[in-house]
XYZ file of C-alpha atoms in Angstrom:
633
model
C -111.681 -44.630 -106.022
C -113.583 -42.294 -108.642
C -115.996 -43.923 -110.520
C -115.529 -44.881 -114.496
C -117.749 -43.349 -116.819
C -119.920 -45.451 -118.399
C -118.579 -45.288 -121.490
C -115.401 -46.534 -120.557
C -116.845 -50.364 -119.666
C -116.650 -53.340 -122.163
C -119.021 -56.140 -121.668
C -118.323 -59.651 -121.638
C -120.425 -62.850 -121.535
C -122.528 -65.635 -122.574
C -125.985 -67.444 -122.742
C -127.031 -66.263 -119.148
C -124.715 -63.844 -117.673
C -122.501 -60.473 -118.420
C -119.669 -59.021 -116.713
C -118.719 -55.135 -117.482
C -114.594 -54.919 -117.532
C -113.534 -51.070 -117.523
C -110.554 -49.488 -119.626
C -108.622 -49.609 -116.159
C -109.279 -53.142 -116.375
C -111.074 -53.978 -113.386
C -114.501 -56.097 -113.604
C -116.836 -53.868 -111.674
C -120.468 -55.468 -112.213
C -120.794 -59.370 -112.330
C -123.680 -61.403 -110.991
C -123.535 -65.329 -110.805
C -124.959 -67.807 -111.820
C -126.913 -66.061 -114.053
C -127.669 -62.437 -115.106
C -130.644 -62.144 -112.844
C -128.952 -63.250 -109.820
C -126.865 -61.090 -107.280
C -123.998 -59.683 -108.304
C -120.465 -60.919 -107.004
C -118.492 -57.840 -108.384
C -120.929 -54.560 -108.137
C -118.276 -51.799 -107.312
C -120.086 -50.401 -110.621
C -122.571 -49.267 -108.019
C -120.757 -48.690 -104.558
C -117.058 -47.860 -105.202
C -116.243 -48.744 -101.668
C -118.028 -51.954 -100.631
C -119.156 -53.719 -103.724
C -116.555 -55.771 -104.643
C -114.311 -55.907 -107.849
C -112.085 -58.203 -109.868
C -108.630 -55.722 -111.254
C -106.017 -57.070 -113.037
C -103.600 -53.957 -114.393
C -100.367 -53.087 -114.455
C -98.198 -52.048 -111.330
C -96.819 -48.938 -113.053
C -98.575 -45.781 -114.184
C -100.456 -47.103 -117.681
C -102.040 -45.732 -121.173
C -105.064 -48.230 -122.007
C -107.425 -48.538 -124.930
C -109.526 -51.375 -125.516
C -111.853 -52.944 -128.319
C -112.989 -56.394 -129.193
C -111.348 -59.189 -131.245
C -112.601 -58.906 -135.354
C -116.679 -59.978 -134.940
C -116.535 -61.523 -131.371
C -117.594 -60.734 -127.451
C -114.036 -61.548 -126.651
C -112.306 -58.093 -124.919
C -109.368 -56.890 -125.527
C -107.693 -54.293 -123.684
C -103.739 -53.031 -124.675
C -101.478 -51.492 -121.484
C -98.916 -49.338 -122.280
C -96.193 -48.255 -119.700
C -93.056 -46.900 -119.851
C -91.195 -50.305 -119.587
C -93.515 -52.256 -121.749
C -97.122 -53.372 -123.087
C -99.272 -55.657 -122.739
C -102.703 -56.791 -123.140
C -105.558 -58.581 -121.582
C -108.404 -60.421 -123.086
C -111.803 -61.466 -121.184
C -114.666 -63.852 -122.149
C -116.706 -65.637 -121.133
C -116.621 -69.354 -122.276
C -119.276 -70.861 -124.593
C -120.500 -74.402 -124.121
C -119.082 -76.662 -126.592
C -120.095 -80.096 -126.028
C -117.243 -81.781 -127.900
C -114.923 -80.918 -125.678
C -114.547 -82.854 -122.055
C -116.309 -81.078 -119.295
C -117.583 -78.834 -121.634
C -121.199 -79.834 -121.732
C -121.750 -78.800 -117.757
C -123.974 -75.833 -117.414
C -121.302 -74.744 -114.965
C -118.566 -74.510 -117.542
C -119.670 -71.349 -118.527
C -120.580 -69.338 -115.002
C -116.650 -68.539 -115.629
C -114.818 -65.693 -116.909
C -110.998 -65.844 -118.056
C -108.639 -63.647 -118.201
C -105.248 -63.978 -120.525
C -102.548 -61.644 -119.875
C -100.152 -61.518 -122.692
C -96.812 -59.227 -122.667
C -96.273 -57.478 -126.517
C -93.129 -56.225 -125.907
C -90.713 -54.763 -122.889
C -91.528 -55.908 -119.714
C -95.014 -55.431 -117.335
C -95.528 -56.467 -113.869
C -98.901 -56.961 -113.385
C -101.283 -56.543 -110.195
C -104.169 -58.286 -109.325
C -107.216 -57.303 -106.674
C -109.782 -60.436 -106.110
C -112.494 -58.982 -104.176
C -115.466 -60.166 -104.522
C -118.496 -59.506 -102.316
C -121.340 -61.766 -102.616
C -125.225 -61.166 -102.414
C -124.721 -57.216 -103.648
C -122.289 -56.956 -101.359
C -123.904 -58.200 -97.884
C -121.810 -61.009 -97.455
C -118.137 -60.740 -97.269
C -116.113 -63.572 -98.252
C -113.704 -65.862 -96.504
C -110.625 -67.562 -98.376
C -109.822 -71.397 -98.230
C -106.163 -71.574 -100.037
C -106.467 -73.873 -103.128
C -103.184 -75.657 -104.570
C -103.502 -73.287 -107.638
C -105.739 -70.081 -106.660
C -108.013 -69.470 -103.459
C -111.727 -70.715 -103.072
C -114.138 -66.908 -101.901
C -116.658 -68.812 -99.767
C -120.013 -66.808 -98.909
C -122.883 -68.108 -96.344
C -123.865 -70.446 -99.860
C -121.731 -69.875 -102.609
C -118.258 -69.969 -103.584
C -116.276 -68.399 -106.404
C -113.006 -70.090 -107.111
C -109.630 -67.809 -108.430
C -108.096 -69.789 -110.632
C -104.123 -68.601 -111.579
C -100.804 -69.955 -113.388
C -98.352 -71.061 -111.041
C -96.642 -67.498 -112.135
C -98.780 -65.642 -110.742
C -98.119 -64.768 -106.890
C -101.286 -64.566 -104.924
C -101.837 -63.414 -101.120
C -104.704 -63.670 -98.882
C -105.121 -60.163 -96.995
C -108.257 -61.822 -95.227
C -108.804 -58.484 -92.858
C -109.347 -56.201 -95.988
C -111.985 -59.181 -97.542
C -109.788 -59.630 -100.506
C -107.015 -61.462 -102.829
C -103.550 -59.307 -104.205
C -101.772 -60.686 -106.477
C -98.554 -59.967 -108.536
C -97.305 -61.487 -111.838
C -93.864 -60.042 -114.110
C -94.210 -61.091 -117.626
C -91.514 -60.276 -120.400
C -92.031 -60.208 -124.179
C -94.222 -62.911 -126.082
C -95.008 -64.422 -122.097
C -98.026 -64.904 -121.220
C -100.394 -66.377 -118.398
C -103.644 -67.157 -117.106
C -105.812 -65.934 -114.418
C -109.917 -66.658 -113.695
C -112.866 -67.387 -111.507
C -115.238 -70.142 -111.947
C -118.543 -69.612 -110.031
C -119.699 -72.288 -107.583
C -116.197 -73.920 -106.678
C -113.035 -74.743 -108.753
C -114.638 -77.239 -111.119
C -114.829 -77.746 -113.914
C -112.158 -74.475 -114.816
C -109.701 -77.158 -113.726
C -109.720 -79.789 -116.282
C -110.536 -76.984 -119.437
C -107.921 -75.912 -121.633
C -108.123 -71.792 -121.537
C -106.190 -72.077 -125.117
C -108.843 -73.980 -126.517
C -112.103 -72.473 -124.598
C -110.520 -69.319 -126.122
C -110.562 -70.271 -130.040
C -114.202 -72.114 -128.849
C -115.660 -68.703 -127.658
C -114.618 -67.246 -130.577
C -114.946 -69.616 -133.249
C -118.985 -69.388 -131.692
C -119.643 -65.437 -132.336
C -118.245 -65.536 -135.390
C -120.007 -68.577 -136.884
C -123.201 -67.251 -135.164
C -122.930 -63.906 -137.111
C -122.595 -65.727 -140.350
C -124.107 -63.911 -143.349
C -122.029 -61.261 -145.084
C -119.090 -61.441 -142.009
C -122.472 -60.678 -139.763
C -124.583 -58.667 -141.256
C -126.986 -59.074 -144.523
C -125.872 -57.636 -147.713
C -128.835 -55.229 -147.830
C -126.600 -53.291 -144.825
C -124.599 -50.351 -146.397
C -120.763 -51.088 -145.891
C -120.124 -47.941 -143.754
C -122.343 -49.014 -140.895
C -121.782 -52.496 -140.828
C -119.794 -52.535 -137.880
C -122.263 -51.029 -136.108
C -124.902 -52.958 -136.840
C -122.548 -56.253 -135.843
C -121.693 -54.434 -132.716
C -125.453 -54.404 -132.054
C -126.258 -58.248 -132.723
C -123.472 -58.927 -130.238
C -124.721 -57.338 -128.040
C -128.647 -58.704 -128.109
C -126.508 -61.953 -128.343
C -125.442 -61.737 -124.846
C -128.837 -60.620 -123.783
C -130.637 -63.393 -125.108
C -131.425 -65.938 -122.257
C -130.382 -69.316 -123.768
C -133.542 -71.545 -122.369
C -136.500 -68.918 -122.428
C -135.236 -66.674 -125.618
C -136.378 -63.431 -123.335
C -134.143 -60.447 -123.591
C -133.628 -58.035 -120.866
C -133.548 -54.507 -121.436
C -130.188 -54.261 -120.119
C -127.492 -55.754 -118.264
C -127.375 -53.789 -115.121
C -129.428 -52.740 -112.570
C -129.361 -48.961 -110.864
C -127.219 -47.144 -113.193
C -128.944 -43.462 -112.784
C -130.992 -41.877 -115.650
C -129.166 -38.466 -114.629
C -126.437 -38.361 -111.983
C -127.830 -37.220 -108.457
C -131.358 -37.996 -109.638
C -133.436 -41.152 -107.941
C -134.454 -42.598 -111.292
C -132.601 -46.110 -110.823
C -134.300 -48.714 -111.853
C -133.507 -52.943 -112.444
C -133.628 -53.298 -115.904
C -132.652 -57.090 -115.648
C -136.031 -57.934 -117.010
C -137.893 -58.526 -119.990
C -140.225 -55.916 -121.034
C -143.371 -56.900 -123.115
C -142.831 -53.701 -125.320
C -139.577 -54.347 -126.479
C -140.496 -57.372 -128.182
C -142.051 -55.036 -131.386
C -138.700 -54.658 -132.223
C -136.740 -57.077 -131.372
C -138.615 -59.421 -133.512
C -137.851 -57.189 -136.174
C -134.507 -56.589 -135.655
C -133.669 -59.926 -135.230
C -134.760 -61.188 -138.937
C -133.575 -57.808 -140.697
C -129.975 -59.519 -139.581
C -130.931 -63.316 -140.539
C -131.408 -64.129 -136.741
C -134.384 -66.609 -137.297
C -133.982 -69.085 -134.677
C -134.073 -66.816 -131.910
C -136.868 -64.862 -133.538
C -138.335 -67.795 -133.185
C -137.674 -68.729 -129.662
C -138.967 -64.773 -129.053
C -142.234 -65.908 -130.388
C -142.346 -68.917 -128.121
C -141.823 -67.022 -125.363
C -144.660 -64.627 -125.797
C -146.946 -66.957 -127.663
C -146.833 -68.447 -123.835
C -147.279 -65.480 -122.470
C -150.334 -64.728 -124.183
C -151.928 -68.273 -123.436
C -151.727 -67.193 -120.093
C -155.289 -65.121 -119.969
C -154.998 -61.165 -120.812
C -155.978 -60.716 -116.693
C -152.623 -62.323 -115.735
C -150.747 -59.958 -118.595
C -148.281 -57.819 -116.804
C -145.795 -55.239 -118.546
C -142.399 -57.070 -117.711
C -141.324 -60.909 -116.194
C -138.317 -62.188 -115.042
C -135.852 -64.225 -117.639
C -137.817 -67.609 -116.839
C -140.927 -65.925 -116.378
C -141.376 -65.130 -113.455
C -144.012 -62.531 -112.330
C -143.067 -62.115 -108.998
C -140.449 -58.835 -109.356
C -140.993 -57.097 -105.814
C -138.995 -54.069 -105.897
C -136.274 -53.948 -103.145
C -133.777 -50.692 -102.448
C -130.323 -51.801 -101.015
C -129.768 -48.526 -98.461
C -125.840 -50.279 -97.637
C -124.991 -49.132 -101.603
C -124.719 -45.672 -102.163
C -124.780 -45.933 -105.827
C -123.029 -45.178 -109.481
C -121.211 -42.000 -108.233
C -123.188 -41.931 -105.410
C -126.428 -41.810 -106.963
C -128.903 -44.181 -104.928
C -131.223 -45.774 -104.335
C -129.895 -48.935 -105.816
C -132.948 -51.254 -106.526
C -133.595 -54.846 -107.310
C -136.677 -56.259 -108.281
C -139.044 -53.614 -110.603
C -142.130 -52.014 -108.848
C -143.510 -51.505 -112.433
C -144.204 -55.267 -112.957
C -147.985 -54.741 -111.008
C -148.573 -52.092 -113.287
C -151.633 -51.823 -115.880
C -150.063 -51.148 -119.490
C -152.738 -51.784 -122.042
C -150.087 -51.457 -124.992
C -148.710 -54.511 -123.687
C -151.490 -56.394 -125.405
C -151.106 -54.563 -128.832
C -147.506 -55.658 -128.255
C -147.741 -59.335 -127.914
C -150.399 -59.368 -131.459
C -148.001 -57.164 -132.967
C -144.890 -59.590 -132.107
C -146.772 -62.829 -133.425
C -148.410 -61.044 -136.731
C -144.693 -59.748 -137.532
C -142.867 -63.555 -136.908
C -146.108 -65.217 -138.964
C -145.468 -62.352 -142.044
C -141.552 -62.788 -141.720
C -141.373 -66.417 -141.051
C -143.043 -68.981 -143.295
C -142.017 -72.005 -140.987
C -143.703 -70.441 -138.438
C -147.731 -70.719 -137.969
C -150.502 -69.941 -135.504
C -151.761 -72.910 -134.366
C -155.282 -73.205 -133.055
C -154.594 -72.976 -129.117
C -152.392 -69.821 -129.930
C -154.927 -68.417 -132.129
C -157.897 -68.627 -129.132
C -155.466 -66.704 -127.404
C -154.739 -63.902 -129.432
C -158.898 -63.596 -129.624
C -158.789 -63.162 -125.931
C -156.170 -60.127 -126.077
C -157.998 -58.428 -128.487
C -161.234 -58.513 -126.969
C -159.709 -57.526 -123.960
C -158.778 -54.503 -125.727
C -161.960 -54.125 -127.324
C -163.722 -54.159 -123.670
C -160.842 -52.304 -122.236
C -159.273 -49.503 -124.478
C -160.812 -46.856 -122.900
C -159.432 -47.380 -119.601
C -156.870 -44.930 -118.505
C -153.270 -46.857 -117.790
C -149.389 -46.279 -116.473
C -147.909 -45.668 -120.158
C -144.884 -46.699 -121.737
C -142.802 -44.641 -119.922
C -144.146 -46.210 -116.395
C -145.215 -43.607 -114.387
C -145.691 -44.541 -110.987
C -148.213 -42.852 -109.828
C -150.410 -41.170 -112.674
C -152.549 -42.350 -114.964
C -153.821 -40.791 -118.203
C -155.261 -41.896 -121.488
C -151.877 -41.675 -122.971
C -151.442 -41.788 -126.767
C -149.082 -44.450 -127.101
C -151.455 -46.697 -125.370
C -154.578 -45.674 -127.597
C -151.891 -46.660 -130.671
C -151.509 -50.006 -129.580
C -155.024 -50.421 -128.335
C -155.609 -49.995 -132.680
C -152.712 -51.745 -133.961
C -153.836 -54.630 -131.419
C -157.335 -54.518 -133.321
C -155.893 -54.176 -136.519
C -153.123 -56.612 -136.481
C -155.951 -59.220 -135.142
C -158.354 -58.599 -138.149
C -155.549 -58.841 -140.072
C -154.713 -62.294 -138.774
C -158.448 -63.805 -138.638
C -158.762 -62.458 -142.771
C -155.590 -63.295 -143.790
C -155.100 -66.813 -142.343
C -158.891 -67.738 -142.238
C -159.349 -67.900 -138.361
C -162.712 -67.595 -136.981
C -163.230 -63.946 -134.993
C -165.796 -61.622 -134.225
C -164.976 -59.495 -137.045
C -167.543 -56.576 -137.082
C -166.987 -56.154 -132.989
C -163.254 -55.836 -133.651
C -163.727 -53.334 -136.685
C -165.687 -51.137 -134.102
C -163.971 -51.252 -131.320
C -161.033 -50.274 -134.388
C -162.984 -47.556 -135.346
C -163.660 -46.201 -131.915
C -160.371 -46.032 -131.301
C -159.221 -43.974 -134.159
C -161.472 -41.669 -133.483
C -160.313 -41.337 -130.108
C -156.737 -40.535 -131.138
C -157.785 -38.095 -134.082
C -160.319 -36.304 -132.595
C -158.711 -36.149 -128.449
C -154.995 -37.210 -129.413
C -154.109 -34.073 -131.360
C -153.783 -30.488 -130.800
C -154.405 -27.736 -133.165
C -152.424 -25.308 -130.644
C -149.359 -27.082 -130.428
C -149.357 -28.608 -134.225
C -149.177 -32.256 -133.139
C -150.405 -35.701 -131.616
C -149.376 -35.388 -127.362
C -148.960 -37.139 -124.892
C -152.553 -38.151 -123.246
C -155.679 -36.914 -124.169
C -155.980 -34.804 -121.423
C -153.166 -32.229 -122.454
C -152.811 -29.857 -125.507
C -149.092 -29.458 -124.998
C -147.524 -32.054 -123.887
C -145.210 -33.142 -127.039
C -143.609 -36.923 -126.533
C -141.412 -38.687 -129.070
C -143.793 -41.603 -128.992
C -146.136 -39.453 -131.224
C -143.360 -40.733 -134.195
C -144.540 -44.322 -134.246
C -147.940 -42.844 -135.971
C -146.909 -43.715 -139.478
C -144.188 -46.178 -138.511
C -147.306 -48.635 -137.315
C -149.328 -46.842 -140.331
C -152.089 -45.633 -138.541
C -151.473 -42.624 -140.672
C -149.495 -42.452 -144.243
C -146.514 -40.517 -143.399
C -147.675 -37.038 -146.127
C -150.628 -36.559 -143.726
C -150.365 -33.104 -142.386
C -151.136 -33.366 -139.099
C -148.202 -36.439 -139.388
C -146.071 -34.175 -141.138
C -146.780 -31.587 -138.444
C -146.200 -33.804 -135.336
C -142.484 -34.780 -137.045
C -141.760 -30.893 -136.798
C -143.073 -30.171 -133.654
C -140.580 -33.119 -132.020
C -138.009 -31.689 -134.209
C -138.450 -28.148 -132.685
C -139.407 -28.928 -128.961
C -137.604 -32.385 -128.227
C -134.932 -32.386 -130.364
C -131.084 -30.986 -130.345
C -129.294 -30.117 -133.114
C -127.809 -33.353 -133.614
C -130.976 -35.036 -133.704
C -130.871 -36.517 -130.278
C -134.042 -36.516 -128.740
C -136.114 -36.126 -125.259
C -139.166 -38.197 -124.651
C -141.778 -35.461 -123.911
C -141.589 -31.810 -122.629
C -144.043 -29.748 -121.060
C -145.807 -32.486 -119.425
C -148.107 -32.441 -116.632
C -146.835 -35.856 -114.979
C -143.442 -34.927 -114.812
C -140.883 -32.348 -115.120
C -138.923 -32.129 -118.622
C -136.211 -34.307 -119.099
C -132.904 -32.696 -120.489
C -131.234 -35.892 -121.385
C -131.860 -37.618 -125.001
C -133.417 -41.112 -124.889
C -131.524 -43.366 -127.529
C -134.475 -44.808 -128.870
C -136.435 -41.858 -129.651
C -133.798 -40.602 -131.521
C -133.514 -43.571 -133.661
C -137.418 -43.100 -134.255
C -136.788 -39.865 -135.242
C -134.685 -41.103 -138.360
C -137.312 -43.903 -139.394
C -140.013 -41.019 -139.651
C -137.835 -38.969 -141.302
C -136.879 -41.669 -143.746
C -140.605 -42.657 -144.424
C -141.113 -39.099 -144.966
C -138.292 -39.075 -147.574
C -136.371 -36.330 -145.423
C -133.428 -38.693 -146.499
C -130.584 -36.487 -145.913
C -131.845 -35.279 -142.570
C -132.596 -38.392 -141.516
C -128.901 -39.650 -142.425
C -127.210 -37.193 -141.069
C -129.428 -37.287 -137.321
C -128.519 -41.072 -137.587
C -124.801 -40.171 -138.183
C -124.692 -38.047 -135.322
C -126.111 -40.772 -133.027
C -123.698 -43.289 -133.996
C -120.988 -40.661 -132.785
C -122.668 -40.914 -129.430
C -122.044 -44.387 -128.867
C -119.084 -45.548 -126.473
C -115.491 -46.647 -128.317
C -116.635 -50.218 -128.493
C -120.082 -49.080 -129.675
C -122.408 -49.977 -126.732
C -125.181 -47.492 -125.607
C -126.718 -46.874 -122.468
C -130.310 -45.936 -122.592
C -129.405 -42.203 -122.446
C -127.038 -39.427 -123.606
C -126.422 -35.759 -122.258
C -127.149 -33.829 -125.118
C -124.249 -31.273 -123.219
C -121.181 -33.801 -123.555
C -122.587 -37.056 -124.716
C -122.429 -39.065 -121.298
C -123.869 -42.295 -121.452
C -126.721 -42.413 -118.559
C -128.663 -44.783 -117.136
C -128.546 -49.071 -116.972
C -125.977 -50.819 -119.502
C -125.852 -52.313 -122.346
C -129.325 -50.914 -123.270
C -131.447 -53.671 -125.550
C -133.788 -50.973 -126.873
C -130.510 -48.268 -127.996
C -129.311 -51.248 -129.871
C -132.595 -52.411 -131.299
C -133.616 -48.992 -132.880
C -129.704 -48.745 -133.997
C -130.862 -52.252 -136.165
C -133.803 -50.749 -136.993
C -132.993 -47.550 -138.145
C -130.630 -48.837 -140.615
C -132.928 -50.886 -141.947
C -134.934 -48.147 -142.661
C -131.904 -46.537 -144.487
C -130.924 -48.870 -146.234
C -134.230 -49.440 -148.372
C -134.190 -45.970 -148.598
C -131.007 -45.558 -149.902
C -129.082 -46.618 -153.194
C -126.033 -49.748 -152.560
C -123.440 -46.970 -152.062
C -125.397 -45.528 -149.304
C -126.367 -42.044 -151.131
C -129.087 -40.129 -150.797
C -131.570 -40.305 -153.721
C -134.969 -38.288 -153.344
C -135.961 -38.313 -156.531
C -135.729 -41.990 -156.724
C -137.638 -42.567 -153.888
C -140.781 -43.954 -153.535
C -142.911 -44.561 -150.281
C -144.495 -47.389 -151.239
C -141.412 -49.286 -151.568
C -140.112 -48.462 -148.116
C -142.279 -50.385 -146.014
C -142.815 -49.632 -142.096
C -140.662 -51.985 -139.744
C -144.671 -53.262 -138.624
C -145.976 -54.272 -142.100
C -149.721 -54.144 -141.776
C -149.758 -55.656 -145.391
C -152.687 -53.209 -146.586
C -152.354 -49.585 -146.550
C -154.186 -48.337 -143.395
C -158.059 -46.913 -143.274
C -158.640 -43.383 -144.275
C-alpha cells in the first residue's frame, strides 16, 4: 500500500483521543483509551504491520471530504460509476442526559455512518487493528452483532448493522466485511474500545445530533468566532478552535502539540519525534489564542494547569509533561515500524523532557501575567504568587547559564537568544505583577538582573555584519526566525533599527517568496533546514503588522492559508517546493499562530479587511504579550 500524504487525513475526536481518517477512507492512526496511549490503528506509520480500520467502496472511487457546517464530525462523499455515497466519522461526546451516556467509556468509540446519495454502492470493510503499536496481534471472539479484537489486555469491539456481512480471516489478523446499500439506505458500523459496552445500548442517530449539537454550541459567538474576525478568514480561524478543541485534555486542560507521534520533519530524515505532549512554551500562545476567540474557561483551566506546575519548585521545571503531568517521558524507538513512508525511527516517549530550557520559566510568568490582564475573574492568590517569586529568582540566579533552546537541540548548548528573551520578559512580567497587583518582591534585584539581561542581548545578541539579532551569542551569522518575537514581547518598539533590520534580514535569508519561513540558516549546531516551519511564518506577519508593513504582511498570511490541507489542518511544516505537509499532525502551534496572526490583522485592519496605512497607528495595535507599559529604552 503507498502511503497517503498528509494532507489527505481528516481528524476526528473528543475530550481525550483523535483518530486521523484519510480521503480513501481508512482510519490509519488511533490510540485508545486516550491520546497518549498506544495506538490500535498506526498504519499511518508502518503501512504493512500497523493496523487500520477501511471502510470504502468495492469499485474504483472519486472521494473528497470536508466537515459538517462548524463541527469535528467528517464527512467524506464516494463517487463511482454506479453510485455515491458518503461516510461520516466522530467521535461521540459525553452527554449525561442520555442513558449510558455519562460512562467515561462512552466516548473511547468512533462511529461510522454510511449513507447511499444516489445509485447503488457496495461497500468494503477491513477491521484490522493491531494493538500496543502494533506488537500484539489480535484474536477474534464472534459477537451476535460484530466481533470482539482481543489483545494480551485489551479488547476493541466492531460493532455493525445486521446488513453488514462480516468475516473473520483470523490467519491474516483481521475482519472483511461487505455491505450493498441503494439510494437514501443507510447503515452503521463502529468500534468501542475496551469491549462492546456501552456502544450497545446508544442510539448512533442521537449520539450523532449530540456530537454535533456540542461543537457547535461550544463555538458560540458570531457562528464561532468573535466579531472583531474579518469575514473572509473566519473559517479558518473556526477550523483552528476545532482543532485546539480536540487537543485539549478534558481533566488537566494541557494541550499537546500534536496528535501524532513520528510523522518525519522531512521524508528520509531521522527527525521523528512524539509530540503527544504538552510543551511549556506553547502555553504563551495558547493562552492568547484562546481568549482572542472567547474561549475563557479553558483559558482558565490552562492557567490551572501551569499555576501547578509552577508550585512545583523551578528545580523540578522541565520543558514538556505528559497530559496528566507526568514527568516521566523516557524516549523509546519501535525498530518493528519502519515509519511514515518508511521514514524511521518511530519514537514514543520524548528524550527532550530531561532537558534544561530556561525560557520555560519566562513562559509559565508570561502565561499567568497574560490570564490575570485578560481575565478579571481570575487572580493570583498568595501561594501562587510565592511561586512565581521563586521562578524569577531562579532566573535572576540562572540567566546566564547556557541551555538546549527552543528548538531542543540534543546535544549543544549555547546562550541562545530566544532564551536570553524570556530570561527578560520573565523579569519583566514579574515586576510587572509585584507593582501592579501590590505583591511583595525583591524589586531592585529583579530590575538588575532585568537590566543585565538586556544588555546581554543588545550588546552579544546582535550582529553588525549580518544586520540582525542571531541565534546564540556565540555566532555573528546565524539568522533564526525567533529573532521576530523582539518587538512582539516589546523588548524593543518595532521602528528600532536594528528591529527593523532583523525583520529584513529573516525576510532575505529565511524566507520564500510566499512568506513561508525556515527557523535559522547558517547555523553552527545544525545544518540549514529547507522546509518552512508554520509558526515562524505566522510570526513573520505579526512583525510585519506591528511594523505597519500591512499589505505585506496580508498578503504572506494569504499565502500561508493556501498552504493548509483541504479541511484546513497544518502539520508543523511545509516544503516550500510543493507545499507538503511534514512532520507530526494536527500541529497545536500552526494553528495557534494561525489565531494569532489574525488577531494581529484584524486590529490592524479596517471591518472590511482593507489595508489602511495611513490610518494606522502603533500604539493602538498592541503586542499579543501586553506588557501594559511601553518597554525601557
Amino acid at each position: 500500500m503507498e502511503y497517503l500524504p498528509i494532507s489527505e487525513y481528516g481528524v476526528v475526536g473528543n475530550d481525550d483521543r483523535c483518530a486521523l481518517v484519510g480521503r480513501n477512507g481508512s482510519i490509519d492512526w488511533c490510540c485508545f483509551p486516550h491520546l497518549e496511549d498506544a495506538s490500535v490503528f498506526a498504519r499511518l506509520l508502518d503501512a504493512d504491520r500497523g493496523g487500520h480500520f477501511a471502510v470504502s467502496p468495492v469499485a474504483d472511487f472519486e472521494s473528497s471530504h470536508r466537515y459538517l457546517d462548524r463541527t469535528n464530525v467528517l464527512e467524506t462523499t464516494f463517487e463511482t460509476d454506479d453510485g455515491q455515497a458518503r461516510v461520516l466519522d466522530f467521535m461521540p461526546i459525553r452527554e449525561h442526559e442520555a442513558p449510558g451516556h455519562g460512562d467515561e467509556r462512552f466516548q473511547q468509540a468512533l462511529y461510522r455512518r454510511l449513507e447511499c446519495e444516489r445509485g447503488r454502492v457496495d461497500f468494503g470493510v477491513e477491521f484490522a487493528p493491531r494493538f500496543d503499536y502494533a506488537r500484539v496481534d489480535p484474536s477474534f471472539d464472534r459477537m451476535n452483532d460484530g466481533v470482539l479484537a482481543c489483545g494480551d489486555t485489551e479488547r476493541l469491539g466492531l460493532y455493525a448493522d445486521d446488513d453488514v456481512d462480516l468475516e473473520v480471516v483470523a490467519d491474516e489478523g483481521r475482519v472483511d466485511g461487505t455491505v450493498t446499500l441503494e439510494a437514501d439506505e443507510g447503515c452503521w458500523i463502529g468500534v468501542q474500545y475496551g469491549g462492546r459496552e456501552p456502544l450497545a445500548s446508544v442510539d448512533r442517530d442521537e449520539a450523532l445530533e449530540a456530537t454535533k449539537h456540542y461543537w457547535r454550541e461550544w463555538l458560540g459567538g458570531r457562528d464561532g468566532s468573535p466579531a472583531s474576525m474579518p469575514e473572509h478568514w473566519h473559517e479558518h480561524v473556526v477550523r483552528s478552535e476545532l482543532v485546539l478543541k480536540l487537543l485539549i485534555h478534558h481533566e488537566t486542560g494541557a494541550i499537546p502539540a500534536a496528535a501524532t507521534t513520528s510523522v518525519p520533519e522531512k521524508i528520509g530524515d531521522p527527525r521523528t519525534w512524539d509530540y503527544r505532549y504538552n510543551w511549556i512554551r506553547d502555553a504563551k500562545f495558547t493562552v492568547q489564542a484562546l481568549h482572542d476567540t472567547g474561549h475563557r474557561e479553558e483559558a482558565r483551566h490552562y492557567f490551572e494547569w501551569f499555576s501547578e506546575l509552577a508550585r512545583r519548585g523551578p528545580d523540578e521545571i522541565q520543558p514538556l509533561y505528559g497530559l496528566h503531568g507526568e514527568t516521566d517521558v523516557e524516549e523509546i524507538e519501535l525498530e518493528h515500524l519502519s515509519g511514515y513512508r518508511d521514514t524511521g525511527p518511530v519514537r514514543i516517549g520524548n528524550g527532550a523532557a530531561p532537558q534544561f530550557q530556561i525560557d520555560a520559566y519566562g513562559t509559565i510568568v508570561q502565561a499567568l501575567y497574560e490570564t490575570v490582564q485578560f481575565d478579571e475573574e481570575t487572580t493570583i492568590t498568595d501561594d501562587e504568587w510565592s511561586a512565581i517569586c521563586e521562578l524569577v529568582d531562579f532566573v535572576c540566579d540562572n540567566w546566564e547559564k547556557k541551555d538546549a533552546g527552543i528548538w531542543e537541540f540534543r546535544d549543544e548548548r549555547r546562550h541562545f537568544l530566544h532564551s536570553k528573551l524570556l530570561c527578560w520578559v520573565a523579569l519583566d512580567r514579574g515586576l510587572a505583577l509585584a507593582t501592579e497587583n501590590g505583591f511583595d518582591a525583591p524589586l531592585d534585584r529583579w530590575r538588575e538582573g532585568r537590566e543585565a539581561i538586556r544588555e546581554a542581548i543588545e550588546e552579544r545578541g546582535y550582529s553588525d555584519s549580518a544586520g540582525s539579532f542571531v541565534q546564540h551569542f556565540e555566532s555573528d551569522e546565524a539568522i533564526d526566525a525567533t529573532a521576530l518575537l523582539i518587538p512582539i514581547y516589546e523588548f524593543l518598539p518595532p521602528e528600532d533599527e536594528r528591529v527593523q533590520s532583523t525583520i529584513d534580514t529573516v525576510c532575505d535569508r529565511l524566507t520564500t517568496e510566499d512568506g513561508l519561513v525556515v527557523r535559522f540558516v547558517d547555523s553552527d549546531i545544525r545544518r540549514d533546514e529547507e522546509e518552512a516551519f508554520g509558526l515562524c511564518s505566522f510570526w513573520l506577519v505579526d512583525a510585519l503588522v506591528l511594523s505597519n508593513q500591512l499589505e505585506r504582511a496580508r498578503e504572506y498570511f494569504e499565502n500561508v492559508l493556501e498552504c493548509a490541507s483541504p479541511l484546513g489542518l497544518y502539520s508543523e511544516k511545509i516544503d516550500p517546493e510543493d507545499g507538503t505537509l511534514l512532520g507530526n499532525f494536527p500541529q497545536a502551534f500552526s494553528h495557534l499562530g494561525l489565531i494569532n496572526s489574525v488577531t494581529y490583522l484584524a486590529r490592524a485592519l479596517d471591518a472590511d479587511g482593507e489595508v489602511t496605512p495611513e490610518d494606522f497607528d502603533p500604539d493602538n495595535v498592541e503586542t499579543l504579550f501586553r506588557r501594559g507599559d511601553p518597554p525601557e529604552p
